[in-house]
mmCIF file of C-alpha atoms in Angstrom:
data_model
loop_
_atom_site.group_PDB
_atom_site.id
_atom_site.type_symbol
_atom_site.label_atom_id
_atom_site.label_comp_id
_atom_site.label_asym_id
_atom_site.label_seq_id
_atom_site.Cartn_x
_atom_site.Cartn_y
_atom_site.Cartn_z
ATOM 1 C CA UNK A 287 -0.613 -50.191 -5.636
ATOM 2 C CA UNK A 288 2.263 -52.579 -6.837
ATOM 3 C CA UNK A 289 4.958 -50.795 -8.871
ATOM 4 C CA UNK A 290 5.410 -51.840 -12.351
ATOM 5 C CA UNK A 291 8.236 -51.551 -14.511
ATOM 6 C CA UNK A 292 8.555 -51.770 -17.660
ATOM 7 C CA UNK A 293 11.855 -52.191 -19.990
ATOM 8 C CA UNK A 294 13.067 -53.844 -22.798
ATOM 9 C CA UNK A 295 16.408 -56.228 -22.512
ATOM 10 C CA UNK A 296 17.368 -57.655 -25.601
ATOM 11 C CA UNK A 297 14.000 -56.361 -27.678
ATOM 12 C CA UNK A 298 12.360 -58.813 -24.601
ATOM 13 C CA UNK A 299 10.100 -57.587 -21.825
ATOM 14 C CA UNK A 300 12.203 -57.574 -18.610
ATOM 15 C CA UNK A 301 11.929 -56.515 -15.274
ATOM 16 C CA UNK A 302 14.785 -54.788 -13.545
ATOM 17 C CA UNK A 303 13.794 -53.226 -10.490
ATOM 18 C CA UNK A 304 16.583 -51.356 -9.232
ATOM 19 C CA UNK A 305 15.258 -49.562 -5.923
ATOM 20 C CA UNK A 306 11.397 -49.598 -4.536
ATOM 21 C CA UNK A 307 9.527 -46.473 -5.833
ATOM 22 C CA UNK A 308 8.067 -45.500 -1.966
ATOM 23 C CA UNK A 309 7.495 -42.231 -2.965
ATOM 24 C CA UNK A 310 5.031 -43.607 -5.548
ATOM 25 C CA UNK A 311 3.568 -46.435 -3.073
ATOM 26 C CA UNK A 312 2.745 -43.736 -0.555
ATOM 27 C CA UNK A 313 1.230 -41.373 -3.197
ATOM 28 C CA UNK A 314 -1.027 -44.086 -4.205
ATOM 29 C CA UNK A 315 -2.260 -44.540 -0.936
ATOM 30 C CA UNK A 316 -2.606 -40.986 -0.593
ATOM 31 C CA UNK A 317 -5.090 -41.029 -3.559
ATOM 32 C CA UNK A 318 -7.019 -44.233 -3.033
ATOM 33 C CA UNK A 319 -7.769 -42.421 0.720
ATOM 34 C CA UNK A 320 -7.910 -39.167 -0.092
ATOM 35 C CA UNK A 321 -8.977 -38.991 -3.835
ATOM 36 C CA UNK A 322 -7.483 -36.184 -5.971
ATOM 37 C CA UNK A 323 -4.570 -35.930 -8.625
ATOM 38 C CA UNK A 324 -1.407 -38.353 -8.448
ATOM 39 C CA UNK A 325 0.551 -34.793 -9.331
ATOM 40 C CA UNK A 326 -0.385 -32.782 -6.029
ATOM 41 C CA UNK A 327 0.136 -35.803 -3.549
ATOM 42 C CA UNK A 328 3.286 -36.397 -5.105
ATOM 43 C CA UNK A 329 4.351 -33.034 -4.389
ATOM 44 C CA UNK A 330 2.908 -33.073 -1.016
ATOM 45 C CA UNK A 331 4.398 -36.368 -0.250
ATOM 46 C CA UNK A 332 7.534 -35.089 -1.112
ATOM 47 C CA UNK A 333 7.498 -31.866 0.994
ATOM 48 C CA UNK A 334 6.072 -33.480 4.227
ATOM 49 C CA UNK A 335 9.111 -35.379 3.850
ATOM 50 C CA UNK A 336 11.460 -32.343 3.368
ATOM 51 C CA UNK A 337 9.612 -30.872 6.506
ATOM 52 C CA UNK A 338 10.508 -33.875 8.662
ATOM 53 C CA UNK A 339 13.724 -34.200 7.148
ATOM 54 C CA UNK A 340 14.622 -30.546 8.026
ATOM 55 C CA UNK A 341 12.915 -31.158 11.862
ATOM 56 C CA UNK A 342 15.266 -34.363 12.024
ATOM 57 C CA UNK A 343 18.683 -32.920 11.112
ATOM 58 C CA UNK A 344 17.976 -29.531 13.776
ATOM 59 C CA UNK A 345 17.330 -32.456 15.979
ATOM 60 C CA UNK A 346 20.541 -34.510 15.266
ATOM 61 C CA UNK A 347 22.817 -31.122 14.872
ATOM 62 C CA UNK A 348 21.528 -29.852 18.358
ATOM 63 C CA UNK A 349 22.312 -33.265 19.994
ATOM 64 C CA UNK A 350 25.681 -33.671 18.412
ATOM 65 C CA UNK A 351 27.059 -29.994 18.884
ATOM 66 C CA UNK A 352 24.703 -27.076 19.568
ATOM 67 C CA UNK A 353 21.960 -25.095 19.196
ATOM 68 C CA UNK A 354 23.939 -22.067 17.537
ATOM 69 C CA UNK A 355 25.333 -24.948 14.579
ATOM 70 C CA UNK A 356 21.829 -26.629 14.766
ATOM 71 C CA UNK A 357 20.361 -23.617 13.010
ATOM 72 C CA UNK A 358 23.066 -22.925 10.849
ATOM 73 C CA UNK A 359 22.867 -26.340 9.404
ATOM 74 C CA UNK A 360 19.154 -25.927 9.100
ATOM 75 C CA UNK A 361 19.062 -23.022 7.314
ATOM 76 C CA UNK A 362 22.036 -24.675 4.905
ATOM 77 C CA UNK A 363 19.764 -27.731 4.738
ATOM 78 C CA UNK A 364 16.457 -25.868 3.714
ATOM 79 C CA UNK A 365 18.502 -23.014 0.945
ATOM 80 C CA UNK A 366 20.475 -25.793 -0.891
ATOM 81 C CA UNK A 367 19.108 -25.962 -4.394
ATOM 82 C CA UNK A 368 19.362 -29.757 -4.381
ATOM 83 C CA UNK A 369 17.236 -29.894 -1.079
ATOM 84 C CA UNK A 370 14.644 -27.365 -2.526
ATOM 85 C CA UNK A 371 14.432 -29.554 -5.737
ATOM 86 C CA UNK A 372 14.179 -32.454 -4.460
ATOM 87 C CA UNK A 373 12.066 -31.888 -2.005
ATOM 88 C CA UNK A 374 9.300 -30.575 -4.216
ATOM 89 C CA UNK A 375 9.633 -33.398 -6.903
ATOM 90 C CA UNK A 376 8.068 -36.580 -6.834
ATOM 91 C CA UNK A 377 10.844 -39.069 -6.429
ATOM 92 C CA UNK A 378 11.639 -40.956 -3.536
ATOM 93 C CA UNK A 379 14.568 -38.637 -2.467
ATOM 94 C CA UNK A 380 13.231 -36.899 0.485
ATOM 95 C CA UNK A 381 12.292 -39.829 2.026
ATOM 96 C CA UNK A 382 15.904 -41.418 1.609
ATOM 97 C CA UNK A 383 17.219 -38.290 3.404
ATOM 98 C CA UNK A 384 14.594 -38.072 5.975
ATOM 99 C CA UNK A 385 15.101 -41.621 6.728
ATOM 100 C CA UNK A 386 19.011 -41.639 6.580
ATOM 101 C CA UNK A 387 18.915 -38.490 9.100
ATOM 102 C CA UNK A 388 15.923 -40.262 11.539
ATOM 103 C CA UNK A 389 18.051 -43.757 11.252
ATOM 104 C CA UNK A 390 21.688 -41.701 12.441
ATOM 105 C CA UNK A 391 19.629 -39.921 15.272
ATOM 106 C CA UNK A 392 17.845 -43.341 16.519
ATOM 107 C CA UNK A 393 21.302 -44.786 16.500
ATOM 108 C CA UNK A 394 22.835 -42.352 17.982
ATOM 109 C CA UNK A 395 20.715 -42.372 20.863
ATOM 110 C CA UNK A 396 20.013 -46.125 21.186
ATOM 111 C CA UNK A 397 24.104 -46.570 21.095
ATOM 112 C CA UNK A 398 24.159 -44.309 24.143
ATOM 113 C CA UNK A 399 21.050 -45.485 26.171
ATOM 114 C CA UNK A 400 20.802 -49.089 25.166
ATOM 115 C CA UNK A 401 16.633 -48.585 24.809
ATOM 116 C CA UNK A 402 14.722 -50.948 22.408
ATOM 117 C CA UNK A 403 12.521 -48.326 20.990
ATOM 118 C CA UNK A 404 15.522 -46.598 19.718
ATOM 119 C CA UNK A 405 16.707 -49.927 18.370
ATOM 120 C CA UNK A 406 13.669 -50.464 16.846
ATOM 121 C CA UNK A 407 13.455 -46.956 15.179
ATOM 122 C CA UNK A 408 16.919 -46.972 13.731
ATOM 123 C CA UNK A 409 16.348 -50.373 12.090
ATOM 124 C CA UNK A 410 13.519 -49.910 10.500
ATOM 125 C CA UNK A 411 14.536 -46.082 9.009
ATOM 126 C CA UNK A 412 17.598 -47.835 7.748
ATOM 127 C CA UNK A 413 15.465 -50.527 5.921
ATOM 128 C CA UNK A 414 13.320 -47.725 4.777
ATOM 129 C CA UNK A 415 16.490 -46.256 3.185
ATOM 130 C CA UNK A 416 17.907 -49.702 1.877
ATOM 131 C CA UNK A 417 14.313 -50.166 0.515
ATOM 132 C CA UNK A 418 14.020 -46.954 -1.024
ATOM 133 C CA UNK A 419 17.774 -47.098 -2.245
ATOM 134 C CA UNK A 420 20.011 -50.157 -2.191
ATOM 135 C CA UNK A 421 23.470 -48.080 -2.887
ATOM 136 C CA UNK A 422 23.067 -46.305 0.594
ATOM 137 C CA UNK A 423 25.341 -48.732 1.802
ATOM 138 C CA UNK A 424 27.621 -46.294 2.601
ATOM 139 C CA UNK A 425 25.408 -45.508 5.574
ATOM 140 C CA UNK A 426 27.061 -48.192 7.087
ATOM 141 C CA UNK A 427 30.421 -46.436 7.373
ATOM 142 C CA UNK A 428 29.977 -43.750 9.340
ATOM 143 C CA UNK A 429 27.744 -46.136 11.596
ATOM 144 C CA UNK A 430 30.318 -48.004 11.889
ATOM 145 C CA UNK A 431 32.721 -44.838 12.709
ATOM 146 C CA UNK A 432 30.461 -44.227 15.743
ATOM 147 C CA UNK A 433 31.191 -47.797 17.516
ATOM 148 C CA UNK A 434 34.598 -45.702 18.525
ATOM 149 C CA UNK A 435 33.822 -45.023 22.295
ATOM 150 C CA UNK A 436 33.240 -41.781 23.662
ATOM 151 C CA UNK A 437 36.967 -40.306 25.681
ATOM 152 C CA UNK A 438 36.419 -41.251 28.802
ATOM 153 C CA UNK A 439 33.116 -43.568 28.669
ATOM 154 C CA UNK A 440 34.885 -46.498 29.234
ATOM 155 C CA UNK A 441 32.929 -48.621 26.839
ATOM 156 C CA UNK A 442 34.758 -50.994 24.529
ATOM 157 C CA UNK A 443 34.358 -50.510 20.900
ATOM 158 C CA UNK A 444 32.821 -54.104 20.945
ATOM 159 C CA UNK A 445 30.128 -53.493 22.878
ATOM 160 C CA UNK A 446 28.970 -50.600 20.310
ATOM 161 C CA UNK A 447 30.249 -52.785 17.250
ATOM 162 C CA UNK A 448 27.996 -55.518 18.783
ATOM 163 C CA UNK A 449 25.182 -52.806 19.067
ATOM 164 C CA UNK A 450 25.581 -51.158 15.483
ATOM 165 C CA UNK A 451 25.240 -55.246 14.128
ATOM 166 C CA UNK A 452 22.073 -55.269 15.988
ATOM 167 C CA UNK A 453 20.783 -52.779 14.246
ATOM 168 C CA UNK A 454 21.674 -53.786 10.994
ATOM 169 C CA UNK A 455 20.711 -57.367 11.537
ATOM 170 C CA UNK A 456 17.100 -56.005 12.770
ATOM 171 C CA UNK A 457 16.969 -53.812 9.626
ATOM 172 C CA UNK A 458 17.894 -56.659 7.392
ATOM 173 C CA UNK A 459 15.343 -58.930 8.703
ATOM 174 C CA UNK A 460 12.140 -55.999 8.795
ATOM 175 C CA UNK A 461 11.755 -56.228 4.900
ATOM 176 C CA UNK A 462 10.811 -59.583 4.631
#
């Protein structure tokens, strides 16, 4: 079940992992339960996370505008050729977007009702994603766009900066 890499630096063995292979971790689990061909749970893997991915944005659409936009960006999400690519191949790119979508929906919610489990949630899909792909830092910019405060809420942008560092301090610790 550990991943293995293998490349050659300088005509000597080397090691250069440069993100975690989940998609492969979670396939071999699939097949040291389950039994069958690393090919079909692959695949399978990599739908059921296109499925939750798609269930996740209608989610996050509806909460942040409205129903009518919530199925337009649905349907968008599940006719894009990347999408339908990607989320039939075996490569841990579903579960970076499902995870980036789950961790801006979590944070969403936990910077508006303060509740641990939403804390909790958003940390640990965002070290899912930073797992799975260590460039997604730029998931921390448009976090960081949603510390502005609501018109009208009267919160102070540090209170939600204070919040959004929570979260990434939690995520940053999960890992190890």
């Amino acid at each position: 079940l550990y991943p293995k890499l293998n490349m050659l630096v300088q005509g000597e063995p080397s090691l250069h992992l440069i993100h975690y292979p989940l998609s492969s971790l979670v396939t071999a689990v699939m097949v040291a339960c389950f039994g069958g061909g690393y090919d079909v749970w692959g695949r399978f893997q990599a739908v059921v996370f296109f499925s939750l991915a798609a269930f996740w944005l209608f989610r996050l659409v509806r909460l942040l505008m409205d129903e009518k936009v919530a199925w337009g960006a649905l349907i968008f999400f599940i006719l894009c050729p990347l999408t339908i690519i990607y989320g039939q191949s075996f490569q841990s790119e579903m579960i970076t977007v499902f995870s980036s979508i789950f961790f801006f929906y979590h944070l969403f919610y936990f910077l508006n009702t303060q509740r641990l489990r939403n804390l909790l949630f958003a940390s640990l899909a965002l070290a899912v994603v930073l797992l799975a792909r260590p460039n997604a830092l730029y998931l921390v910019l448009p976090a960081l766009y949603l510390c502005r405060p609501a018109d009208g809420s009267g919160e102070s942008f540090s209170k939600r900066f204070y919040r959004i560092s929570l979260v990434f301090l939690t995520a940053s610790v999960i890992p190890f």
